[in-house]
Amino acid sequence: MEKVMSLPKEVYQALLKVVGPENIADRPHILAALRHTNPQSGRQPPSPAAVIMPGSVEEVREIVRICNRHGVRYNAVVSMFGMGGVVSQPGMLVISLRRMNRIIEINEFDRYAVIEPAVRQVQLKAEVFKRGLTYPTASAGPSCSVLANFLTSGDHHTQQSSSRCSRYLLGYEWVTPTGEIVRVGSLAHGAGWFCPDGPGPSLRGLVRGYGGWGGGLGIVTRIAIGLDDWKGPRVLTTQGHSPDYKIPFPPDCHRVFIFKFPTLEKVRDAMTEMGKAEIGQAVLKFFYATEAVLFTVSANDFRDLWNSGLYQRELPRALWVYLAAWTPEELAYEERVMRDIVEEFGGEPVDASITRKYEENMDFFILVSFLQRVLKLGGGWSPTKLGADSIHHMFEVAAAIPEFFYDFIEKGRILDAPHNFQVIPMEYGHAAHIELLFFFDNQRPDWQQIPAEVMQKSMESDIRHGFHAATPPRVKAVMERLGPLYSNFQVWTNKIKETFDPNNVSNPGPG
Amino acid sequence: MDKLTDYRYTMKSCNSCGQCRFILGPMMKGWEYAEICPIHLRYRWDACSGQGLINIAQELLDGELDYEDGLIEHIYTCTTCGACDINCKSVRDMEVMDTILALRARCVEDGRGPLPPHQEQARYIEAHHNIFGEPHEERSDWLQEGIKLSEKADVAYFAGCATAYKHPDIARNTVRILNAGGLDFQVLHDEYCCGAPLWRTGQVEAARKLAEHNTEVFRENGIRTVVTACAECYGTFRGFYPRIAPPDFEVVHISEVVQRMLRADRLKLKGKLDIKVTYHDPCLLGRLSEPYVPWHGEIKSFGYHEPPKTWRRGTHGVYESPREVLKAIPGLELVEMTRHAENAFCCGGGGGVPAAFPDFALWTAAERLDEAKSTGANAVVSACPWCESAFQNAIDADKSTLQYHDFTGLVVRALEL
Ligand SMILES: Cc1cc2nc3c(=O)[nH]c(=O)nc-3n(C[C@H](O)[C@H](O)[C@H](O)COP(=O)(O)OP(=O)(O)OC[C@H]3O[C@@H](n4cnc5c(N)ncnc54)[C@H](O)[C@@H]3O)c2cc1C
Ligand code: SF4
Ligand code: SF4
């Protein structure tokens, strides 16, 4: 680690005045947790100069203004589960929003919740369940910030019947990169939180964009998110002790099915038909190596399951369906429709032991409590693609994966798992999301290159074929290459960034 | 004995996911009481958490961090409650608690730790075999007349320092229960401190001597089973002693003994107690109480452990025994806190924290009592003298109307002894 670059004394003192001595620190041991090497990429981030914890939007504004005055680069953070790393340049100020953790309002009538940045999935989900409500919940783990996820990411398992989290973002309160407090959507004209767009262009799209907050445009201090009705139990009936929990839902209204199909085209067509028929709380073609990692406790348990070959036999061309209904009759109707579709495309049930895992762990569909298990093979885990387009296009993209992916498998650099991608339809199939997840052995000497190489090859495949399959990261070179596929979005996002952040202090990226 | 370098894999594997600070997903109940790490809840820095401590351990090991001002204090604020460890292990193959303990041991080895109050405790133990510096000859003074002891029994009641010197009622109640259930047992007048206060503050060599002494005393007296009513002793016998040598005795907590006796009809809980209580799981009786099984091997590609390792994930802690017994007491209503069993929030009484940071210990106990009150209970029950001290201090400081009961006290009342 290079030496910690500190903030000039007068800047530190000015910041300290805003939050008090308890809420700012620059001692190296306090900063150690913010520069830890990420086992997913092997990248050791540079050390920040200091970390500060504001307690209110006014404090955030003051901090941002000081940063602008003194050219101090900053980034906001909540739990650090985000994949991009917090500190991109040495000497940055980390603005940790941990103290801003209140649920401001849950409006059951208009069905929205207003939250601060540090409210976690595990907190909000339980609160809205109690009220018979729910919201799209990314499979990003119980401890991640709802707000950060809605800003940066937001694909999840039940988007067949809902959508990406970003589409549920309503009004929000925003401290711009230069330190103005802006209230967006209906909030701006005093009409409450219910709507993200006021009259005129949608500022939500302007500052968030498809790729989320990677653009680094200030700090969002409150958001409202839309809520849906919840067909499941208001309180979880969890049985057992860690790590062997069982969370079944009432079986007369909640059921899980997994069918295997002869080809990927049949999977695609069955998925499309289920969307047309508007059935299924969740419908997905899931990554089965990930599933094997999720549903086993230790790395050794995973190895035993994987070596049995069961998942490789049953799951490369499978479709997962979770039906949730208000009444047993409604469930029976959806099941009949589903079975007709499955029969039409030659699907048949997979080994019952696989389905049972989901029946016993219904939290998979609401908040994957055991999500971080994907990292248990030493942490060598990474996703690529992560884009969205039509279901058909996503399967075209999937069909081209072997072109670049099998080489990594054959050379033993990643775990052997053909067709190990996921496609999740959203809004009953109006669009779909694709993700290619892979496990690599980070005990290998060349492990740090593997994720970057896979991503590079994936991008080249997209460019070669003209695929829309990536969420372009805020890395200049990548944006320049992928830009032409997406109407040169980078020209626009760069202009927006320059306009709103003339000093380039807000989440500046690696430079 | 394990070394800090043994936990490289843990340090390298952490991806800052934050699970070590929050209640596990399946146990979620709402906004309140969702955090499980006392230091993180109080101070909020990432560095104040299981994650932060293992990040610090790694930098110290790599020579990237010096023993700068405040570092030792930082490392010793942790209550060693293990909530981070169990939460992390619900999803990962990592040893967070053992890394924190090895970090403390490393600080001691480097002559930087522990803190002065812990050094003082070590001196007391060295001189008097108990943490309080009380005369060793008075260790069994709690024993009253009328208690039936059997010199030939292969069962020993081990009181532990806190019970023997500060909470003699627990000892008296325990032996009365054993007598009532017809269990023959001895009280060993040469028992020493179990070693918990030394082990948990990194003074492992001194703790080893205590373990060897006590094991020898058990051997000399033909003891096959050790009964204790102290969670710290229980967790230390099971979690520390096997690191020294394979134990040739079994340890049972009084709640397990009572449960067995009730099931075998050797005890009858007749006395009605009109009381609504909530049960606090002591860390070393609950999530940290699984027996330590030494593992020597290699961590291979993809994190495979060769040979397979026996993980202590908190699955088999003593959770049900005290609850089953309490529920069997006529008139007693048991309600659960949000954070219970392996997700219990610490009382603040462990890891050397009360001695070094009494205000933080008090704050932690108050946070737990607040949760206890939120259940509508009028009393909190636990099964450890250290928890009793922590809670009683907080109740006194807050002039709270909440009462504290030790498990053994309620059982004795229900037995009408
Ligand atoms: C194993 C794993 C699986 C994942 N699976 C999914 C998934 O299925 N779906 C999904 O959507 N995501 C997924 N993610 C991505 C990640 O979890 C999300 O981006 C997550 O929501 C980040 O939340 P956090 O609390 O960790 O935020 P942080 O890491 O604290 O923040 C992420 C970034 O958001 C920005 N940010 C945070 N708060 C603010 C704010 N208030 N204002 C402005 N910017 C802010 C910062 O730039 C920060 O760097 C996964 C990540 C991992 C490691
Ligand atoms: S739960 Fe484990 S992996 Fe996650 S941050 Fe904590 S120590 Fe690291
Ligand atoms: S042992 Fe307890 S106090 Fe220490 S870091 Fe872990 S959860 Fe926090």
mmCIF file of N, CA, C and O in Angstrom, chain A residues 1 22 28-29 33 35-36 39-40 53 79 81 98 101 120 122-123 126-127 130 142-143 238 241-243 245 297-300 303 367 373 375 377-378 440-443, chain B residues 9 11-17 19 22 26 28-31 40 44-46 51 55 58-59 64 68 90-93 299-303 305-306 313 315 320 342-343:
data_model
loop_
_atom_site.group_PDB
_atom_site.id
_atom_site.type_symbol
_atom_site.label_atom_id
_atom_site.label_comp_id
_atom_site.label_asym_id
_atom_site.label_seq_id
_atom_site.Cartn_x
_atom_site.Cartn_y
_atom_site.Cartn_z
ATOM 1 N N MET A 1 0.839 -1.205 0.000
ATOM 2 C CA MET A 1 0.000 0.000 0.000
ATOM 3 C C MET A 1 0.870 1.250 0.000
ATOM 4 O O MET A 1 1.838 1.333 0.742
ATOM 5 N N GLU A 22 -16.459 13.139 16.324
ATOM 6 C CA GLU A 22 -16.844 11.708 16.349
ATOM 7 C C GLU A 22 -17.093 11.157 14.952
ATOM 8 O O GLU A 22 -17.122 9.953 14.760
ATOM 9 N N PRO A 28 -4.858 5.845 9.841
ATOM 10 C CA PRO A 28 -4.732 4.737 8.878
ATOM 11 C C PRO A 28 -5.521 3.483 9.261
ATOM 12 O O PRO A 28 -6.062 2.810 8.389
ATOM 13 N N HIS A 29 -5.612 3.154 10.550
ATOM 14 C CA HIS A 29 -6.324 1.902 10.862
ATOM 15 C C HIS A 29 -7.828 2.037 10.637
ATOM 16 O O HIS A 29 -8.499 1.049 10.343
ATOM 17 N N ALA A 33 -10.260 -0.480 6.328
ATOM 18 C CA ALA A 33 -11.416 -1.213 5.802
ATOM 19 C C ALA A 33 -11.901 -0.639 4.473
ATOM 20 O O ALA A 33 -12.722 -1.256 3.803
ATOM 21 N N ARG A 35 -9.826 0.270 1.943
ATOM 22 C CA ARG A 35 -8.871 0.049 0.859
ATOM 23 C C ARG A 35 -8.525 -1.431 0.732
ATOM 24 O O ARG A 35 -7.480 -1.794 0.204
ATOM 25 N N HIS A 36 -9.414 -2.252 1.252
ATOM 26 C CA HIS A 36 -9.170 -3.695 1.223
ATOM 27 C C HIS A 36 -9.277 -4.227 -0.210
ATOM 28 O O HIS A 36 -10.167 -3.842 -0.954
ATOM 29 N N PRO A 39 -11.613 -9.498 -3.445
ATOM 30 C CA PRO A 39 -11.241 -10.820 -3.965
ATOM 31 C C PRO A 39 -11.883 -11.126 -5.312
ATOM 32 O O PRO A 39 -11.509 -12.074 -5.973
ATOM 33 N N GLN A 40 -12.884 -10.316 -5.696
ATOM 34 C CA GLN A 40 -13.526 -10.560 -6.985
ATOM 35 C C GLN A 40 -12.671 -10.052 -8.149
ATOM 36 O O GLN A 40 -12.795 -10.510 -9.258
ATOM 37 N N MET A 53 -18.790 11.068 8.179
ATOM 38 C CA MET A 53 -20.154 10.539 8.258
ATOM 39 C C MET A 53 -21.156 11.659 8.536
ATOM 40 O O MET A 53 -21.396 12.008 9.695
ATOM 41 N N SER A 79 -22.699 0.429 2.054
ATOM 42 C CA SER A 79 -22.188 -0.810 2.653
ATOM 43 C C SER A 79 -20.931 -1.335 1.964
ATOM 44 O O SER A 79 -20.305 -2.243 2.464
ATOM 45 N N PHE A 81 -20.798 -3.035 -0.795
ATOM 46 C CA PHE A 81 -21.027 -4.292 -1.504
ATOM 47 C C PHE A 81 -20.987 -4.074 -3.012
ATOM 48 O O PHE A 81 -20.904 -5.014 -3.777
ATOM 49 N N ARG A 98 -23.724 6.087 6.566
ATOM 50 C CA ARG A 98 -24.267 5.157 7.568
ATOM 51 C C ARG A 98 -25.221 5.786 8.576
ATOM 52 O O ARG A 98 -26.122 5.131 9.073
ATOM 53 N N ASN A 101 -30.001 6.712 8.181
ATOM 54 C CA ASN A 101 -30.544 5.360 8.025
ATOM 55 C C ASN A 101 -32.022 5.253 8.395
ATOM 56 O O ASN A 101 -32.488 4.201 8.797
ATOM 57 N N ARG A 120 -31.271 -0.699 4.971
ATOM 58 C CA ARG A 120 -30.832 -1.932 4.303
ATOM 59 C C ARG A 120 -32.031 -2.751 3.844
ATOM 60 O O ARG A 120 -33.122 -2.655 4.398
ATOM 61 N N VAL A 122 -32.681 -5.746 4.421
ATOM 62 C CA VAL A 122 -33.201 -6.591 5.503
ATOM 63 C C VAL A 122 -34.137 -5.802 6.436
ATOM 64 O O VAL A 122 -34.981 -6.377 7.126
ATOM 65 N N GLN A 123 -34.002 -4.481 6.415
ATOM 66 C CA GLN A 123 -34.873 -3.647 7.254
ATOM 67 C C GLN A 123 -36.154 -3.271 6.516
ATOM 68 O O GLN A 123 -37.258 -3.446 7.026
ATOM 69 N N ALA A 126 -38.730 -6.215 5.534
ATOM 70 C CA ALA A 126 -39.579 -6.694 6.623
ATOM 71 C C ALA A 126 -40.651 -5.664 6.974
ATOM 72 O O ALA A 126 -41.793 -6.025 7.277
ATOM 73 N N GLU A 127 -40.306 -4.393 6.919
ATOM 74 C CA GLU A 127 -41.292 -3.356 7.264
ATOM 75 C C GLU A 127 -42.436 -3.320 6.253
ATOM 76 O O GLU A 127 -43.590 -3.157 6.637
ATOM 77 N N LYS A 130 -44.819 -6.373 6.546
ATOM 78 C CA LYS A 130 -45.773 -6.249 7.654
ATOM 79 C C LYS A 130 -47.045 -5.551 7.207
ATOM 80 O O LYS A 130 -48.102 -5.725 7.790
ATOM 81 N N PRO A 142 -28.862 -9.095 1.900
ATOM 82 C CA PRO A 142 -29.689 -8.421 2.905
ATOM 83 C C PRO A 142 -29.082 -7.130 3.433
ATOM 84 O O PRO A 142 -29.808 -6.240 3.861
ATOM 85 N N SER A 143 -27.748 -7.026 3.439
ATOM 86 C CA SER A 143 -27.150 -5.871 4.108
ATOM 87 C C SER A 143 -26.876 -4.718 3.155
ATOM 88 O O SER A 143 -26.363 -3.689 3.554
ATOM 89 N N THR A 238 -39.669 -18.557 9.643
ATOM 90 C CA THR A 238 -38.360 -19.183 9.485
ATOM 91 C C THR A 238 -38.176 -20.324 10.479
ATOM 92 O O THR A 238 -38.504 -20.184 11.654
ATOM 93 N N HIS A 241 -31.691 -23.090 12.379
ATOM 94 C CA HIS A 241 -30.619 -22.174 12.772
ATOM 95 C C HIS A 241 -29.621 -22.038 11.638
ATOM 96 O O HIS A 241 -29.475 -22.937 10.808
ATOM 97 N N SER A 242 -28.891 -20.941 11.674
ATOM 98 C CA SER A 242 -27.900 -20.661 10.643
ATOM 99 C C SER A 242 -26.906 -21.821 10.526
ATOM 100 O O SER A 242 -26.469 -22.352 11.541
ATOM 101 N N PRO A 243 -26.497 -22.230 9.368
ATOM 102 C CA PRO A 243 -26.908 -21.724 8.051
ATOM 103 C C PRO A 243 -28.030 -22.544 7.429
ATOM 104 O O PRO A 243 -28.304 -22.382 6.243
ATOM 105 N N TYR A 245 -31.365 -22.646 7.453
ATOM 106 C CA TYR A 245 -32.719 -22.118 7.613
ATOM 107 C C TYR A 245 -33.649 -22.715 6.569
ATOM 108 O O TYR A 245 -33.235 -23.036 5.460
ATOM 109 N N VAL A 297 -23.538 -25.142 1.582
ATOM 110 C CA VAL A 297 -23.010 -24.252 2.613
ATOM 111 C C VAL A 297 -21.511 -24.016 2.436
ATOM 112 O O VAL A 297 -21.063 -22.884 2.389
ATOM 113 N N SER A 298 -20.735 -25.083 2.310
ATOM 114 C CA SER A 298 -19.282 -24.887 2.233
ATOM 115 C C SER A 298 -18.786 -25.133 0.810
ATOM 116 O O SER A 298 -19.500 -25.717 -0.019
ATOM 117 N N ALA A 299 -17.562 -24.705 0.556
ATOM 118 C CA ALA A 299 -16.956 -24.960 -0.755
ATOM 119 C C ALA A 299 -16.878 -26.469 -1.000
ATOM 120 O O ALA A 299 -17.124 -26.948 -2.105
ATOM 121 N N ASN A 300 -16.571 -27.222 0.062
ATOM 122 C CA ASN A 300 -16.480 -28.677 -0.111
ATOM 123 C C ASN A 300 -17.840 -29.292 -0.450
ATOM 124 O O ASN A 300 -17.930 -30.194 -1.275
ATOM 125 N N ARG A 303 -18.406 -28.753 -4.017
ATOM 126 C CA ARG A 303 -17.618 -29.655 -4.857
ATOM 127 C C ARG A 303 -18.296 -31.031 -4.958
ATOM 128 O O ARG A 303 -18.383 -31.612 -6.034
ATOM 129 N N LEU A 367 -35.595 -12.002 -1.258
ATOM 130 C CA LEU A 367 -34.396 -11.351 -0.729
ATOM 131 C C LEU A 367 -33.411 -12.482 -0.500
ATOM 132 O O LEU A 367 -33.502 -13.188 0.491
ATOM 133 N N ARG A 373 -23.097 -16.274 -0.569
ATOM 134 C CA ARG A 373 -22.456 -17.576 -0.791
ATOM 135 C C ARG A 373 -21.817 -17.673 -2.172
ATOM 136 O O ARG A 373 -20.958 -18.520 -2.379
ATOM 137 N N LEU A 375 -19.708 -16.062 -3.223
ATOM 138 C CA LEU A 375 -18.290 -15.727 -3.078
ATOM 139 C C LEU A 375 -17.513 -16.779 -2.300
ATOM 140 O O LEU A 375 -16.335 -16.610 -2.007
ATOM 141 N N LEU A 377 -16.317 -19.633 -2.980
ATOM 142 C CA LEU A 377 -15.216 -20.395 -3.571
ATOM 143 C C LEU A 377 -13.962 -19.532 -3.551
ATOM 144 O O LEU A 377 -13.306 -19.322 -4.575
ATOM 145 N N GLY A 378 -13.685 -18.961 -2.418
ATOM 146 C CA GLY A 378 -12.491 -18.136 -2.270
ATOM 147 C C GLY A 378 -12.701 -16.700 -2.727
ATOM 148 O O GLY A 378 -11.784 -15.891 -2.671
ATOM 149 N N PHE A 440 -13.861 -18.212 -10.911
ATOM 150 C CA PHE A 440 -12.472 -18.481 -11.260
ATOM 151 C C PHE A 440 -11.697 -18.790 -9.993
ATOM 152 O O PHE A 440 -12.110 -18.441 -8.887
ATOM 153 N N ASP A 441 -10.594 -19.475 -10.216
ATOM 154 C CA ASP A 441 -9.816 -19.950 -9.083
ATOM 155 C C ASP A 441 -8.805 -18.881 -8.695
ATOM 156 O O ASP A 441 -7.809 -18.695 -9.395
ATOM 157 N N ASN A 442 -9.056 -18.197 -7.604
ATOM 158 C CA ASN A 442 -8.116 -17.118 -7.299
ATOM 159 C C ASN A 442 -6.898 -17.588 -6.497
ATOM 160 O O ASN A 442 -6.199 -16.802 -5.885
ATOM 161 N N GLN A 443 -6.655 -18.899 -6.577
ATOM 162 C CA GLN A 443 -5.364 -19.406 -6.084
ATOM 163 C C GLN A 443 -4.362 -19.493 -7.247
ATOM 164 O O GLN A 443 -3.192 -19.738 -7.038
ATOM 165 N N TYR B 9 -6.352 -16.849 4.534
ATOM 166 C CA TYR B 9 -7.430 -17.128 3.580
ATOM 167 C C TYR B 9 -8.679 -16.308 3.932
ATOM 168 O O TYR B 9 -9.339 -15.742 3.060
ATOM 169 N N MET B 11 -8.715 -13.469 5.564
ATOM 170 C CA MET B 11 -8.448 -12.052 5.280
ATOM 171 C C MET B 11 -8.599 -11.761 3.794
ATOM 172 O O MET B 11 -9.156 -10.753 3.396
ATOM 173 N N LYS B 12 -8.105 -12.674 2.991
ATOM 174 C CA LYS B 12 -8.108 -12.461 1.551
ATOM 175 C C LYS B 12 -9.517 -12.608 0.963
ATOM 176 O O LYS B 12 -9.852 -12.001 -0.048
ATOM 177 N N SER B 13 -10.339 -13.423 1.616
ATOM 178 C CA SER B 13 -11.652 -13.729 1.044
ATOM 179 C C SER B 13 -12.695 -12.657 1.274
ATOM 180 O O SER B 13 -13.716 -12.623 0.583
ATOM 181 N N CYS B 14 -12.495 -11.826 2.273
ATOM 182 C CA CYS B 14 -13.542 -10.856 2.642
ATOM 183 C C CYS B 14 -13.798 -9.893 1.482
ATOM 184 O O CYS B 14 -12.875 -9.339 0.899
ATOM 185 N N ASN B 15 -15.065 -9.708 1.159
ATOM 186 C CA ASN B 15 -15.389 -8.779 0.065
ATOM 187 C C ASN B 15 -16.234 -7.606 0.552
ATOM 188 O O ASN B 15 -16.953 -6.997 -0.235
ATOM 189 N N SER B 16 -16.157 -7.320 1.857
ATOM 190 C CA SER B 16 -16.842 -6.156 2.434
ATOM 191 C C SER B 16 -18.356 -6.224 2.243
ATOM 192 O O SER B 16 -19.002 -5.194 2.077
ATOM 193 N N CYS B 17 -18.915 -7.421 2.291
ATOM 194 C CA CYS B 17 -20.342 -7.538 1.987
ATOM 195 C C CYS B 17 -21.225 -6.966 3.091
ATOM 196 O O CYS B 17 -22.391 -6.667 2.855
ATOM 197 N N GLN B 19 -22.365 -8.430 5.810
ATOM 198 C CA GLN B 19 -23.235 -9.361 6.531
ATOM 199 C C GLN B 19 -22.822 -9.483 8.000
ATOM 200 O O GLN B 19 -23.642 -9.816 8.847
ATOM 201 N N PHE B 22 -25.111 -7.121 10.161
ATOM 202 C CA PHE B 22 -26.576 -7.130 10.116
ATOM 203 C C PHE B 22 -27.153 -8.491 10.419
ATOM 204 O O PHE B 22 -26.532 -9.515 10.159
ATOM 205 N N PRO B 26 -33.038 -14.433 7.010
ATOM 206 C CA PRO B 26 -34.197 -15.207 7.442
ATOM 207 C C PRO B 26 -34.790 -14.727 8.768
ATOM 208 O O PRO B 26 -35.915 -15.059 9.099
ATOM 209 N N MET B 28 -35.135 -11.508 9.618
ATOM 210 C CA MET B 28 -35.486 -10.090 9.547
ATOM 211 C C MET B 28 -36.883 -9.834 10.110
ATOM 212 O O MET B 28 -37.805 -10.590 9.872
ATOM 213 N N LYS B 29 -36.964 -8.757 10.869
ATOM 214 C CA LYS B 29 -38.236 -8.429 11.513
ATOM 215 C C LYS B 29 -38.633 -6.978 11.268
ATOM 216 O O LYS B 29 -39.744 -6.593 11.574
ATOM 217 N N GLY B 30 -37.683 -6.165 10.805
ATOM 218 C CA GLY B 30 -38.037 -4.767 10.588
ATOM 219 C C GLY B 30 -36.821 -3.869 10.735
ATOM 220 O O GLY B 30 -35.679 -4.337 10.768
ATOM 221 N N TRP B 31 -37.090 -2.583 10.803
ATOM 222 C CA TRP B 31 -36.005 -1.606 10.855
ATOM 223 C C TRP B 31 -35.223 -1.711 12.164
ATOM 224 O O TRP B 31 -33.999 -1.664 12.183
ATOM 225 N N HIS B 40 -19.929 -1.688 15.773
ATOM 226 C CA HIS B 40 -20.376 -0.976 14.567
ATOM 227 C C HIS B 40 -21.602 -0.137 14.851
ATOM 228 O O HIS B 40 -21.722 1.004 14.395
ATOM 229 N N ARG B 44 -19.939 3.088 14.068
ATOM 230 C CA ARG B 44 -20.300 3.227 12.658
ATOM 231 C C ARG B 44 -19.173 3.087 11.634
ATOM 232 O O ARG B 44 -19.450 2.937 10.450
ATOM 233 N N TRP B 45 -17.926 3.199 12.036
ATOM 234 C CA TRP B 45 -16.852 3.036 11.045
ATOM 235 C C TRP B 45 -16.831 1.598 10.552
ATOM 236 O O TRP B 45 -17.090 0.682 11.322
ATOM 237 N N ASP B 46 -16.452 1.410 9.301
ATOM 238 C CA ASP B 46 -16.264 0.041 8.807
ATOM 239 C C ASP B 46 -15.210 -0.670 9.629
ATOM 240 O O ASP B 46 -15.272 -1.879 9.841
ATOM 241 N N GLN B 51 -15.403 -7.277 9.760
ATOM 242 C CA GLN B 51 -14.691 -6.985 8.509
ATOM 243 C C GLN B 51 -13.493 -6.078 8.764
ATOM 244 O O GLN B 51 -12.368 -6.368 8.347
ATOM 245 N N ASN B 55 -9.485 -6.759 8.202
ATOM 246 C CA ASN B 55 -8.717 -5.904 7.287
ATOM 247 C C ASN B 55 -7.491 -5.344 8.008
ATOM 248 O O ASN B 55 -6.375 -5.309 7.459
ATOM 249 N N GLN B 58 -4.862 -8.005 8.446
ATOM 250 C CA GLN B 58 -4.096 -8.254 7.222
ATOM 251 C C GLN B 58 -3.024 -7.183 7.018
ATOM 252 O O GLN B 58 -1.873 -7.492 6.698
ATOM 253 N N GLU B 59 -3.397 -5.927 7.245
ATOM 254 C CA GLU B 59 -2.405 -4.863 7.029
ATOM 255 C C GLU B 59 -1.277 -4.931 8.054
ATOM 256 O O GLU B 59 -0.126 -4.658 7.732
ATOM 257 N N GLU B 64 1.819 -3.158 6.558
ATOM 258 C CA GLU B 64 1.292 -1.931 5.944
ATOM 259 C C GLU B 64 0.709 -0.982 6.979
ATOM 260 O O GLU B 64 0.397 0.170 6.670
ATOM 261 N N GLU B 68 -0.029 2.196 15.502
ATOM 262 C CA GLU B 68 -0.167 3.642 15.698
ATOM 263 C C GLU B 68 -1.079 3.931 16.899
ATOM 264 O O GLU B 68 -1.739 3.031 17.420
ATOM 265 N N SER B 90 -22.576 -17.927 7.835
ATOM 266 C CA SER B 90 -23.840 -18.403 7.255
ATOM 267 C C SER B 90 -23.715 -18.410 5.734
ATOM 268 O O SER B 90 -24.486 -19.063 5.051
ATOM 269 N N VAL B 91 -22.753 -17.666 5.223
ATOM 270 C CA VAL B 91 -22.600 -17.581 3.766
ATOM 271 C C VAL B 91 -21.181 -17.856 3.262
ATOM 272 O O VAL B 91 -20.976 -18.037 2.074
ATOM 273 N N ARG B 92 -20.218 -17.862 4.135
ATOM 274 C CA ARG B 92 -18.827 -17.983 3.691
ATOM 275 C C ARG B 92 -18.067 -19.012 4.522
ATOM 276 O O ARG B 92 -18.456 -19.302 5.659
ATOM 277 N N ASP B 93 -16.959 -19.495 3.972
ATOM 278 C CA ASP B 93 -16.052 -20.374 4.725
ATOM 279 C C ASP B 93 -14.930 -19.511 5.295
ATOM 280 O O ASP B 93 -13.798 -19.537 4.805
ATOM 281 N N ILE B 299 -5.753 -25.304 1.964
ATOM 282 C CA ILE B 299 -6.893 -24.732 1.249
ATOM 283 C C ILE B 299 -6.510 -24.683 -0.222
ATOM 284 O O ILE B 299 -5.562 -24.004 -0.606
ATOM 285 N N LYS B 300 -7.251 -25.435 -1.000
ATOM 286 C CA LYS B 300 -6.852 -25.629 -2.394
ATOM 287 C C LYS B 300 -7.666 -24.734 -3.322
ATOM 288 O O LYS B 300 -8.408 -23.868 -2.875
ATOM 289 N N SER B 301 -7.553 -25.012 -4.598
ATOM 290 C CA SER B 301 -8.301 -24.271 -5.615
ATOM 291 C C SER B 301 -9.765 -24.161 -5.221
ATOM 292 O O SER B 301 -10.342 -25.110 -4.701
ATOM 293 N N PHE B 302 -10.355 -23.025 -5.515
ATOM 294 C CA PHE B 302 -11.765 -22.767 -5.251
ATOM 295 C C PHE B 302 -12.129 -22.909 -3.772
ATOM 296 O O PHE B 302 -13.275 -23.183 -3.433
ATOM 297 N N GLY B 303 -11.161 -22.776 -2.912
ATOM 298 C CA GLY B 303 -11.444 -22.777 -1.471
ATOM 299 C C GLY B 303 -11.756 -24.143 -0.887
ATOM 300 O O GLY B 303 -12.297 -24.239 0.214
ATOM 301 N N HIS B 305 -11.258 -27.281 1.180
ATOM 302 C CA HIS B 305 -10.434 -27.583 2.349
ATOM 303 C C HIS B 305 -10.088 -29.067 2.359
ATOM 304 O O HIS B 305 -10.987 -29.905 2.388
ATOM 305 N N GLU B 306 -8.799 -29.359 2.317
ATOM 306 C CA GLU B 306 -8.329 -30.751 2.343
ATOM 307 C C GLU B 306 -7.522 -30.987 3.597
ATOM 308 O O GLU B 306 -6.533 -30.296 3.789
ATOM 309 N N ARG B 313 -20.439 -23.127 12.875
ATOM 310 C CA ARG B 313 -21.256 -22.067 12.297
ATOM 311 C C ARG B 313 -22.367 -21.598 13.235
ATOM 312 O O ARG B 313 -23.259 -20.869 12.830
ATOM 313 N N THR B 315 -24.717 -23.412 14.506
ATOM 314 C CA THR B 315 -25.970 -24.146 14.288
ATOM 315 C C THR B 315 -26.409 -24.884 15.563
ATOM 316 O O THR B 315 -27.597 -24.952 15.862
ATOM 317 N N GLU B 320 -32.085 -24.315 22.638
ATOM 318 C CA GLU B 320 -33.401 -24.862 22.979
ATOM 319 C C GLU B 320 -33.515 -25.231 24.457
ATOM 320 O O GLU B 320 -34.593 -25.105 25.033
ATOM 321 N N GLU B 342 -28.678 -17.514 17.503
ATOM 322 C CA GLU B 342 -27.373 -17.161 16.929
ATOM 323 C C GLU B 342 -27.296 -15.695 16.524
ATOM 324 O O GLU B 342 -26.215 -15.175 16.265
ATOM 325 N N ASN B 343 -28.443 -15.036 16.460
ATOM 326 C CA ASN B 343 -28.473 -13.617 16.100
ATOM 327 C C ASN B 343 -28.537 -12.711 17.327
ATOM 328 O O ASN B 343 -28.798 -11.516 17.194
#
